[in-house]
Coordinates of C-alpha atoms in Angstrom, one line a residue:
Chain T
M44 CA 0.0 0.0 0.0
A45 CA 1.4 3.4 -1.0
T46 CA 1.4 6.1 1.7
I47 CA 1.5 9.7 0.7
N48 CA 3.3 11.5 3.5
C49 CA 4.6 14.8 2.1
L50 CA 3.0 17.6 0.1
N51 CA 4.6 18.0 -3.3
E52 CA 4.7 21.8 -3.1
P53 CA 7.9 23.6 -4.0
T54 CA 7.2 26.9 -2.1
V55 CA 5.1 27.9 0.8
A56 CA 4.4 31.1 2.8
T57 CA 7.1 32.2 5.3
G58 CA 6.8 30.8 8.7
K59 CA 4.5 27.8 8.0
I60 CA 5.6 24.4 9.2
L61 CA 4.9 21.0 7.8
Q62 CA 2.4 19.0 9.8
G63 CA 1.1 15.5 9.7
Q64 CA -2.6 15.4 8.8
G65 CA -3.3 11.9 9.9
V66 CA -2.2 8.3 8.8
G67 CA -2.8 7.8 5.2
V68 CA -3.3 11.5 4.6
A69 CA -0.9 13.8 2.9
S70 CA 1.1 16.1 5.1
N71 CA 0.4 19.8 4.7
F72 CA 1.6 23.1 5.9
S73 CA 0.2 24.8 9.0
T74 CA -2.2 27.7 8.6
A75 CA -0.5 29.5 11.5
T76 CA 3.0 30.8 11.0
Y77 CA 5.9 30.3 13.5
P78 CA 9.0 32.4 14.0
A79 CA 12.1 31.0 12.3
I80 CA 14.5 32.0 15.1
A81 CA 14.2 32.2 18.9
T82 CA 15.4 35.6 20.0
G83 CA 14.9 37.1 23.4
T84 CA 15.9 34.7 26.2
G85 CA 12.9 33.6 28.2
T86 CA 10.2 34.4 25.6
I87 CA 7.6 31.7 24.8
L88 CA 5.4 31.0 21.8
R89 CA 2.0 32.6 22.1
A90 CA -1.0 32.6 19.8
D91 CA -1.9 36.1 18.7
G92 CA -5.3 35.0 17.2
T93 CA -3.8 34.1 13.8
N94 CA -0.2 33.0 14.2
Y95 CA 2.2 32.0 16.8
V96 CA 4.7 34.6 17.8
A97 CA 7.3 35.1 20.6
S98 CA 5.8 36.7 23.7
T99 CA 6.9 40.1 24.7
A100 CA 7.1 39.0 28.3
T101 CA 9.9 36.7 29.4
Y102 CA 9.3 33.7 31.6
P103 CA 11.6 31.9 34.1
N104 CA 13.1 28.6 33.1
T105 CA 12.7 26.9 36.5
A106 CA 10.3 26.9 39.4
A107 CA 10.4 25.6 42.9
S108 CA 7.6 23.9 44.7
A109 CA 5.0 26.4 46.0
D110 CA 6.3 29.3 43.9
I111 CA 3.7 31.9 42.9
I112 CA 4.2 33.2 39.4
Y113 CA 3.5 36.9 38.8
G114 CA 4.7 40.0 36.9
T115 CA 7.9 41.1 38.6
G116 CA 8.4 44.0 36.2
S117 CA 7.2 45.3 32.9
N118 CA 7.0 42.3 30.6
V119 CA 8.9 40.1 33.0
I120 CA 7.2 37.1 34.6
G121 CA 9.0 36.0 37.8
S122 CA 8.2 34.1 40.9
L123 CA 7.6 34.5 44.6
A124 CA 9.1 31.8 46.6
A125 CA 7.3 30.1 49.5
P126 CA 8.2 31.6 52.8
T127 CA 11.1 30.0 54.7
T128 CA 10.4 31.2 58.3
R129 CA 8.1 29.2 60.6
W130 CA 6.1 32.3 61.6
Q131 CA 5.1 32.8 58.0
V132 CA 3.3 29.5 57.8
G133 CA -0.4 30.2 57.6
T134 CA 0.1 33.8 56.5
R135 CA -1.7 35.2 53.5
L136 CA -0.5 36.6 50.2
N137 CA -0.7 40.4 50.4
Y138 CA 0.5 43.5 48.5
S139 CA 3.2 45.4 50.3
G140 CA 3.0 48.5 48.2
S141 CA 5.4 47.3 45.5
S142 CA 5.0 43.6 45.0
P143 CA 3.1 40.6 46.3
N144 CA 4.6 38.9 49.3
W145 CA 3.8 36.5 52.0
M146 CA 2.6 38.3 55.1
N147 CA 5.4 38.5 57.7
F148 CA 4.2 39.6 61.1
A149 CA 7.7 40.4 62.1
K150 CA 7.8 43.0 59.4
E151 CA 4.2 44.0 58.7
I152 CA 1.4 45.3 60.9
Y153 CA -2.2 45.1 59.6
L154 CA -5.3 46.3 61.4
Y155 CA -8.8 46.1 60.2
E156 CA -12.1 47.3 61.9
E157 CA -15.6 47.2 60.6
W158 CA -17.5 47.9 63.8
I159 CA -20.0 45.1 63.3
N160 CA -20.4 44.9 67.0
S161 CA -22.7 46.0 69.7
A162 CA -20.1 48.4 71.2
A163 CA -17.9 51.2 69.8
A164 CA -14.9 49.2 71.1
G165 CA -15.4 47.1 68.0
A166 CA -13.2 44.1 67.3
L167 CA -9.9 46.0 68.0
G168 CA -10.8 47.4 71.4
W169 CA -11.2 51.0 70.5
F170 CA -10.9 53.6 73.2
T171 CA -13.9 56.0 73.2
Q172 CA -14.6 59.1 75.2
N173 CA -17.5 61.6 75.0
G174 CA -17.5 64.9 76.9
G175 CA -20.3 67.3 77.7
T176 CA -23.4 66.7 75.6
A177 CA -21.5 64.4 73.2
T178 CA -22.6 60.8 72.7
I179 CA -21.3 57.8 70.8
T180 CA -23.7 55.4 69.1
V181 CA -23.3 52.3 67.0
N182 CA -25.1 50.9 64.0
D183 CA -27.2 54.0 63.6
V184 CA -26.7 54.5 59.9
V185 CA -26.8 50.9 58.7
S186 CA -27.9 50.3 55.2
P187 CA -27.3 47.6 52.5
T188 CA -23.9 49.3 51.9
V189 CA -23.1 50.4 55.4
V190 CA -22.5 47.3 57.4
G191 CA -21.9 48.3 61.0
N192 CA -20.7 51.7 62.1
V193 CA -19.9 54.0 65.0
T194 CA -21.1 57.6 65.2
L195 CA -19.6 60.4 67.2
N196 CA -22.2 63.0 68.1
T197 CA -21.4 66.3 69.7
G198 CA -24.8 67.3 71.0
T199 CA -25.2 71.1 71.2
G200 CA -23.1 71.7 74.3
A201 CA -20.2 74.1 74.1
S202 CA -16.9 72.4 73.2
A203 CA -18.6 69.0 73.6
N204 CA -16.5 66.3 71.9
A205 CA -16.4 62.6 71.1
V206 CA -13.5 60.5 70.1
V207 CA -12.8 57.0 69.0
A208 CA -9.1 56.0 69.0
L209 CA -6.8 53.0 69.4
G210 CA -4.9 53.9 72.5
D211 CA -6.0 57.2 74.1
N212 CA -3.0 58.6 76.1
L213 CA -1.0 55.4 75.6
R214 CA -0.4 56.4 72.0
P215 CA 1.1 53.2 70.6
M216 CA 2.7 54.6 67.4
T217 CA 5.4 56.9 66.1
F218 CA 6.7 57.0 62.6
S219 CA 9.9 56.5 60.5
G220 CA 10.0 52.8 61.2
G221 CA 8.4 52.0 57.8
R222 CA 5.8 53.1 55.4
C223 CA 2.4 53.4 57.1
V224 CA -0.9 53.7 55.3
L225 CA -4.2 54.4 57.2
T226 CA -7.7 54.7 55.8
F227 CA -10.9 55.6 57.5
L228 CA -14.3 55.3 55.7
A229 CA -16.3 58.2 57.2
K230 CA -19.1 60.6 56.7
L231 CA -20.1 63.9 58.1
T232 CA -23.8 64.2 58.8
R233 CA -23.8 68.0 58.3
L234 CA -21.4 70.7 57.5
S235 CA -20.2 73.2 60.1
T236 CA -21.8 76.6 60.1
A237 CA -21.4 79.7 62.1
A238 CA -24.5 78.8 64.1
S239 CA -23.5 75.2 64.7
R240 CA -19.7 75.1 64.4
F241 CA -17.6 72.0 64.9
I242 CA -14.2 70.8 64.1
T243 CA -13.5 67.2 63.1
T244 CA -10.2 65.4 62.6
I245 CA -9.5 62.0 61.0
G246 CA -6.2 60.1 60.9
F247 CA -3.5 59.6 63.4
I248 CA -4.3 61.6 66.6
S249 CA -2.9 61.8 70.1
N250 CA -5.5 63.0 72.5
S251 CA -9.1 62.7 73.3
G252 CA -9.6 66.3 72.3
L253 CA -7.9 69.2 70.5
P254 CA -5.2 70.4 70.5
F255 CA -3.2 67.3 69.6
S256 CA 0.3 66.9 70.8
A257 CA 1.2 64.5 67.9
G258 CA -0.5 63.2 64.8
V259 CA -1.0 63.3 61.1
Y260 CA -4.6 64.0 60.2
F261 CA -7.3 65.6 58.2
R262 CA -9.0 68.6 59.8
Y263 CA -12.2 70.4 58.8
S264 CA -14.3 73.3 60.1
D265 CA -16.2 75.9 58.1
N266 CA -14.1 78.8 59.3
A267 CA -10.8 77.4 58.3
N268 CA -9.5 77.2 54.7
S269 CA -13.0 78.2 53.5
G270 CA -14.4 74.9 54.6
N271 CA -11.9 72.9 52.6
W272 CA -10.0 70.0 54.2
Q273 CA -6.7 70.8 55.8
M274 CA -3.8 68.4 56.3
L275 CA -1.8 68.6 59.5
A276 CA 1.2 67.0 61.0
T277 CA 1.9 67.7 64.7
D278 CA 4.9 66.7 66.7
A279 CA 5.5 67.8 70.3
S280 CA 2.6 70.2 69.8
S281 CA 4.3 71.9 66.8
T282 CA 2.0 71.8 63.8
T283 CA 2.5 72.1 60.1
T284 CA -0.7 72.9 58.3
T285 CA -1.3 72.5 54.5
N286 CA -4.5 73.6 52.9
S287 CA -6.3 71.5 50.3
T288 CA -8.8 72.7 47.7
T289 CA -11.2 69.9 48.5
A290 CA -14.4 71.0 50.1
A291 CA -15.9 68.9 52.9
D292 CA -19.3 67.4 52.1
T293 CA -21.7 65.0 53.7
N294 CA -21.0 62.0 51.6
W295 CA -19.1 58.8 52.5
H296 CA -15.4 59.1 51.7
K297 CA -12.2 57.2 52.2
Y298 CA -9.7 59.3 54.1
T299 CA -6.2 58.0 53.6
V300 CA -3.0 59.0 55.3
D301 CA 0.2 57.6 53.6
I302 CA 3.4 58.3 55.6
N303 CA 6.6 57.3 53.9
A304 CA 9.1 55.0 55.4
A305 CA 11.4 57.7 56.8
A306 CA 8.5 59.9 57.9
T307 CA 9.7 62.7 55.8
T308 CA 6.5 63.1 53.9
A309 CA 2.8 62.3 54.4
T310 CA 0.4 62.3 51.5
L311 CA -3.3 62.6 52.2
Y312 CA -6.0 61.2 49.9
I313 CA -9.7 61.4 49.7
D314 CA -11.2 58.5 47.7
G315 CA -7.8 57.7 46.4
V316 CA -7.1 61.2 45.0
S317 CA -4.2 63.1 46.6
I318 CA -5.2 66.4 48.2
G319 CA -1.7 67.3 49.2
T320 CA 1.4 66.5 51.2
V321 CA 2.8 67.5 54.6
G322 CA 6.6 67.3 54.9
T323 CA 7.5 68.5 58.3
T324 CA 6.6 67.8 62.0
I325 CA 5.7 64.2 61.3
P326 CA 6.1 62.5 64.7
Q327 CA 9.0 60.1 64.6
A328 CA 10.6 60.0 68.1
T329 CA 9.9 58.1 71.2
G330 CA 8.0 59.7 74.1
T331 CA 4.4 60.6 74.6
T332 CA 4.7 64.0 72.9
H333 CA 5.7 62.2 69.7
C334 CA 3.3 59.3 69.7
C335 CA -0.2 58.9 68.4
Q336 CA -2.7 56.4 67.2
P337 CA -5.5 55.9 64.6
G338 CA -8.5 57.9 65.5
C339 CA -11.4 60.3 64.7
E340 CA -12.6 63.1 66.8
I341 CA -15.3 65.8 66.5
E342 CA -15.9 68.7 68.8
N343 CA -18.1 71.7 69.0
A344 CA -16.7 75.2 69.0
S345 CA -17.0 77.2 72.2
G346 CA -20.5 78.4 73.0
T347 CA -23.8 76.5 72.7
Q348 CA -24.5 75.3 69.2
G349 CA -27.8 75.3 67.3
V350 CA -27.8 71.7 66.4
S351 CA -25.8 68.6 67.1
S352 CA -23.1 67.5 64.6
S353 CA -21.7 64.1 64.0
I354 CA -19.3 61.9 62.1
S355 CA -20.0 58.3 61.3
V356 CA -17.2 55.9 60.7
D357 CA -17.9 52.7 58.8
A358 CA -14.5 51.0 58.7
M359 CA -10.8 51.5 59.2
W360 CA -7.7 49.7 58.0
M361 CA -4.1 50.3 58.6
Y362 CA -1.0 48.7 57.2
Q363 CA 2.6 49.3 58.1
L364 CA 5.6 47.8 56.3
L365 CA 8.5 48.0 58.8
T366 CA 11.8 48.9 57.1
T367 CA 13.7 46.5 59.4
Q368 CA 12.3 43.2 60.7
R369 CA 11.5 43.5 64.3
Chain D
M240 CA -4.6 33.0 49.6
E241 CA -2.2 31.8 52.3
Y242 CA 0.8 29.5 52.7
N243 CA -0.2 26.4 54.7
G244 CA 3.3 25.2 55.3
T245 CA 3.5 23.2 52.1
L246 CA 1.7 25.0 49.3
P247 CA -0.3 28.2 48.6
A248 CA -3.9 27.5 49.4
Y249 CA -7.1 29.4 49.8
Y250 CA -7.9 29.9 53.5
N251 CA -10.5 27.5 54.8
F252 CA -11.7 28.5 58.3
A253 CA -13.1 24.9 58.7
K254 CA -9.6 23.6 58.5
E255 CA -7.4 26.5 59.6
I256 CA -7.1 28.7 62.6
F257 CA -5.2 32.0 62.4
L258 CA -4.7 34.4 65.3
Y259 CA -2.7 37.7 65.2
E260 CA -2.3 40.2 68.0
D261 CA -0.2 43.4 67.9
W262 CA -1.5 45.2 71.0
I263 CA -2.1 48.6 69.3
Q264 CA -4.8 49.4 71.8
N265 CA -5.7 51.1 75.0
A266 CA -5.9 47.9 77.0
S267 CA -4.0 44.6 77.4
T268 CA -7.1 42.7 76.2
G269 CA -5.9 43.7 72.7
A270 CA -7.9 42.6 69.7
L271 CA -8.2 39.0 70.8
G272 CA -9.6 39.5 74.3
W273 CA -6.5 38.4 76.4
N274 CA -6.8 37.5 80.1
N275 CA -4.5 38.9 82.6
T276 CA -3.2 36.7 85.4
T277 CA -1.5 38.4 88.2
A278 CA -0.7 37.7 91.9
S279 CA 1.3 39.2 94.7
S280 CA 1.5 42.8 93.3
G281 CA 2.3 41.7 89.7
T282 CA 0.6 43.8 87.0
V283 CA -0.1 43.8 83.3
V284 CA -0.1 47.2 81.7
M285 CA 0.0 48.7 78.2
S286 CA 3.4 50.0 77.6
T287 CA 4.5 53.5 76.6
N288 CA 7.8 52.0 75.4
V289 CA 6.9 52.9 71.8
S290 CA 9.4 53.5 69.1
P291 CA 9.2 53.6 65.3
T292 CA 9.7 49.8 65.3
V293 CA 7.8 48.8 68.4
V294 CA 4.2 49.7 67.6
G295 CA 2.2 49.1 70.7
N296 CA 3.1 46.5 73.3
V297 CA 2.0 45.0 76.6
N298 CA 4.2 44.7 79.7
L299 CA 4.1 42.0 82.3
L300 CA 5.6 43.3 85.6
T301 CA 6.4 41.1 88.6
S302 CA 6.8 43.9 91.2
T303 CA 9.4 43.3 93.9
T304 CA 7.1 41.2 96.0
A305 CA 7.9 37.6 96.7
S306 CA 6.2 35.3 94.2
G307 CA 4.9 38.4 92.4
R308 CA 3.8 37.4 88.9
A309 CA 2.1 38.6 85.8
G310 CA 0.8 36.7 82.8
I311 CA -1.3 37.1 79.7
A312 CA -3.2 34.3 78.1
L313 CA -6.0 33.5 75.7
G314 CA -8.1 31.6 78.3
T315 CA -6.5 28.9 80.3
A316 CA -7.7 25.7 78.6
S317 CA -8.6 26.5 75.1
M318 CA -6.4 24.1 73.3
T319 CA -4.8 20.7 73.2
F320 CA -2.7 19.3 70.4
G321 CA -2.7 16.4 68.0
G322 CA -5.4 17.8 65.7
G323 CA -3.0 19.4 63.2
R324 CA 0.3 21.2 62.9
C325 CA 0.3 24.3 65.2
I326 CA 2.9 27.1 65.1
I327 CA 3.0 30.0 67.5
T328 CA 5.4 32.9 67.6
W329 CA 5.8 35.4 70.3
L330 CA 7.8 38.6 69.9
C331 CA 9.1 39.3 73.4
K332 CA 11.8 41.1 75.4
L333 CA 13.0 40.7 78.9
S334 CA 13.7 44.0 80.7
R335 CA 16.5 42.5 82.8
L336 CA 18.1 39.2 83.4
S337 CA 17.3 37.1 86.5
D338 CA 19.9 37.1 89.2
A339 CA 20.2 36.0 92.8
G340 CA 18.9 39.2 94.2
S341 CA 15.9 39.4 91.9
A342 CA 15.3 35.9 90.6
Y343 CA 12.4 35.1 88.4
T344 CA 11.3 32.5 85.8
A345 CA 9.9 33.5 82.4
Y346 CA 7.5 31.3 80.4
I347 CA 6.8 31.9 76.7
G348 CA 4.5 29.6 74.6
Y349 CA 1.5 27.7 75.7
G350 CA 0.5 27.3 79.4
N351 CA -2.5 27.0 81.6
N352 CA -2.2 28.9 84.9
G353 CA -0.2 32.1 84.7
T354 CA 2.8 30.4 86.3
A355 CA 4.8 27.2 85.8
P356 CA 2.4 25.3 83.5
T357 CA 1.0 21.9 84.4
A358 CA 0.0 21.6 80.8
G359 CA 1.7 23.4 78.0
V360 CA 4.6 23.7 75.5
Y361 CA 6.9 26.6 76.3
F362 CA 10.3 28.2 76.6
S363 CA 11.4 28.9 80.2
Y364 CA 14.2 30.9 81.6
A365 CA 15.7 31.3 85.0
H366 CA 19.3 32.3 85.8
G367 CA 19.8 29.3 88.0
T368 CA 18.6 26.7 85.5
N369 CA 20.7 25.4 82.6
G370 CA 23.2 28.1 83.2
G371 CA 20.8 30.8 82.3
N372 CA 20.1 29.3 78.8
W373 CA 16.6 28.8 77.6
V374 CA 14.9 25.5 78.4
L375 CA 12.5 23.9 76.1
N376 CA 9.5 22.3 77.8
A377 CA 6.5 20.1 77.1
T378 CA 4.2 19.4 80.1
D379 CA 1.2 17.2 80.3
A380 CA -0.8 16.5 83.4
S381 CA 2.1 18.0 85.4
S382 CA 4.6 15.6 83.8
N383 CA 7.4 17.7 82.3
T384 CA 10.0 16.9 79.6
P385 CA 12.6 19.7 79.7
T386 CA 15.3 20.0 77.1
N387 CA 18.2 22.3 77.5
S388 CA 19.1 24.7 74.8
S389 CA 22.5 26.3 74.5
T390 CA 21.1 29.8 73.9
A391 CA 21.5 32.3 76.7
A392 CA 18.7 34.6 77.5
D393 CA 19.3 38.3 77.0
T394 CA 17.4 41.5 77.0
S395 CA 16.9 42.0 73.3
W396 CA 13.7 41.5 71.3
H397 CA 13.4 38.0 70.0
K398 CA 10.9 35.9 68.1
F399 CA 10.1 32.7 70.1
T400 CA 8.5 30.1 67.8
I401 CA 7.1 26.7 68.8
D402 CA 6.2 24.4 65.9
I403 CA 4.2 21.3 67.0
N404 CA 3.7 18.7 64.4
A405 CA 0.3 17.4 63.4
A406 CA 0.3 14.3 65.6
A407 CA 1.8 16.2 68.5
T408 CA 4.7 13.8 68.7
S409 CA 7.3 16.5 68.2
A410 CA 7.6 20.2 69.0
E411 CA 10.5 22.1 67.6
F412 CA 11.6 25.4 69.2
F413 CA 13.1 28.4 67.4
I414 CA 14.5 31.7 68.5
D415 CA 14.6 34.2 65.6
G416 CA 14.1 31.4 63.2
V417 CA 17.0 29.3 64.5
S418 CA 16.2 25.9 65.8
Q419 CA 16.9 25.4 69.5
G420 CA 16.0 21.8 69.7
T421 CA 13.0 19.4 69.8
V422 CA 10.8 17.9 72.6
A423 CA 9.1 14.7 71.7
S424 CA 7.2 13.7 74.8
N425 CA 4.6 15.1 77.2
I426 CA 3.1 17.3 74.5
P427 CA -0.5 17.7 75.7
Q428 CA -3.0 16.0 73.4
A429 CA -5.9 14.7 75.4
A430 CA -9.2 16.3 76.5
G431 CA -9.6 17.3 80.1
A432 CA -8.3 20.0 82.4
T433 CA -4.9 18.4 83.0
H434 CA -4.1 18.3 79.3
T435 CA -5.4 21.7 78.0
C436 CA -3.6 25.0 77.7
S437 CA -3.6 28.2 75.7
P438 CA -1.2 30.7 74.3
Q439 CA 0.4 32.2 77.3
C440 CA 3.4 34.2 78.6
A441 CA 4.2 34.8 82.2
I442 CA 6.9 36.0 84.4
V443 CA 7.1 34.9 88.0
N444 CA 9.3 36.0 90.9
S445 CA 10.9 33.5 93.1
G446 CA 9.6 33.2 96.7
A447 CA 11.5 36.0 98.2
A448 CA 11.4 39.8 98.2
H449 CA 13.3 41.2 95.2
A450 CA 15.6 44.2 94.8
S451 CA 14.1 44.9 91.4
S452 CA 10.9 44.3 89.6
S453 CA 11.3 42.3 86.4
E454 CA 9.4 42.7 83.2
M455 CA 8.5 40.9 80.0
W456 CA 7.5 43.1 77.1
I457 CA 5.4 41.6 74.4
D458 CA 5.1 43.3 71.1
A459 CA 3.1 40.8 69.0
M460 CA 1.8 37.2 68.8
Q461 CA 0.8 35.0 65.8
M462 CA -0.6 31.5 65.8
Y463 CA -1.6 29.2 63.0
Q464 CA -3.0 25.7 63.1
L465 CA -3.7 23.6 60.1
L466 CA -6.2 21.0 61.2
T467 CA -5.6 17.5 59.9
S468 CA -9.3 16.9 59.4
Q469 CA -11.8 19.6 58.5
R470 CA -14.0 20.4 61.4

């Protein structure tokens, strides 16, 4: 029996390769084309929808057990090795700000609060304090998209204030040990006015009421910076204030404070949009005048106010990547 | 996604337990609801020893009173072993070393009573034991298997890790990731009060008045257990 196993065709389009078509069937050239040479170490063949071409990205030649493959640079596919320390067993994959990594509690701090609780202490054990006519309530603005919350209400009393903070006067944090990013999801229920004036602060704060001795925080009142948010850094009661052009409103917003590793600059964001930077008096020394904690505070101006003001807080998270493993 | 000790895996709360505490709070109960155990003027306080790299920490102080002690624990009888590999790491620091004038014993790991555990797996240190080097212990129903390490205690921050295998037939001890040795008997693994323990640290004065109070500072704790059978 004769077997025809090769196409009798003297020329063919560039890049096509001869392929078997089945036993007893004449071979033929591929529809897709292939590159003639393999340039670019680490590239692989990839279908572009019509032909096979070398990938732009390069890939590693080897992998170890439990490696995670990911983009380590522009058009470079690399790998993340499994952790080698015992205290990283059981830890999750997270994003450290520059690359994926296995969470390392000796080098990273992560706090998350949703206030899905019956008390303002929440899951993290928040310190709360309300002075004068101020009150603190929980789960008062719950909706399908607001799952648990705490609200700080001033009442109408002069200088009445309410605060929720992790630490009160113990002030568990100072900076320059590594990049630290804090976000509060919060909402003002009304804007400050001359008749019912209040001041609110969001971020890292140090005391249960103004003035703060240390912190990096958002500040709002109607009679400062035309009712736009201000950015403050305070160290040992010395404050640097930067004005933003973002007006306060009564919507839910994500208020983020991002302090760089050396604590030489703090960038503040609302809903992911930078509203400015503070570059001096970011607390970074030991001692109570230099230490602070995540917190929010609201307080009435002096004199009885016409109506109560409040700030509701839905959630908080904080991440710090220590520069040196502790 | 998390790393289960062998491979990346999606977290399964029916098969995995993960606890993490950093004490960035106003109270020593922390985020996990820790119990304080104190006696004879010992105290547990939140520390103001904060620095750029020590973000919140809790202090256990013995006082100078004879037998003064302070401990912190997640309950007293919340765990026993043999149900799956369990790894705990404490990030701790001793404020001073024990000496004849102010002798104390420090316990780091799992325990059950705020003092020398009758059930637990733990590091222990006292200046008069093993030449002041850390001792590796497993205790079940008051029966203790101590193993001497050759690592001297000091007053620096360290990560104290205990890795108990799935069957609880072996516990390997690490300081800052370096193995200190293994204990292979008396690892608690039965039900009942004499066999159960919980994550615990404690510092206990000897039975005489002391010249100095001694302290253990605790910055953070992490524990992970991968249950062998899904619960």
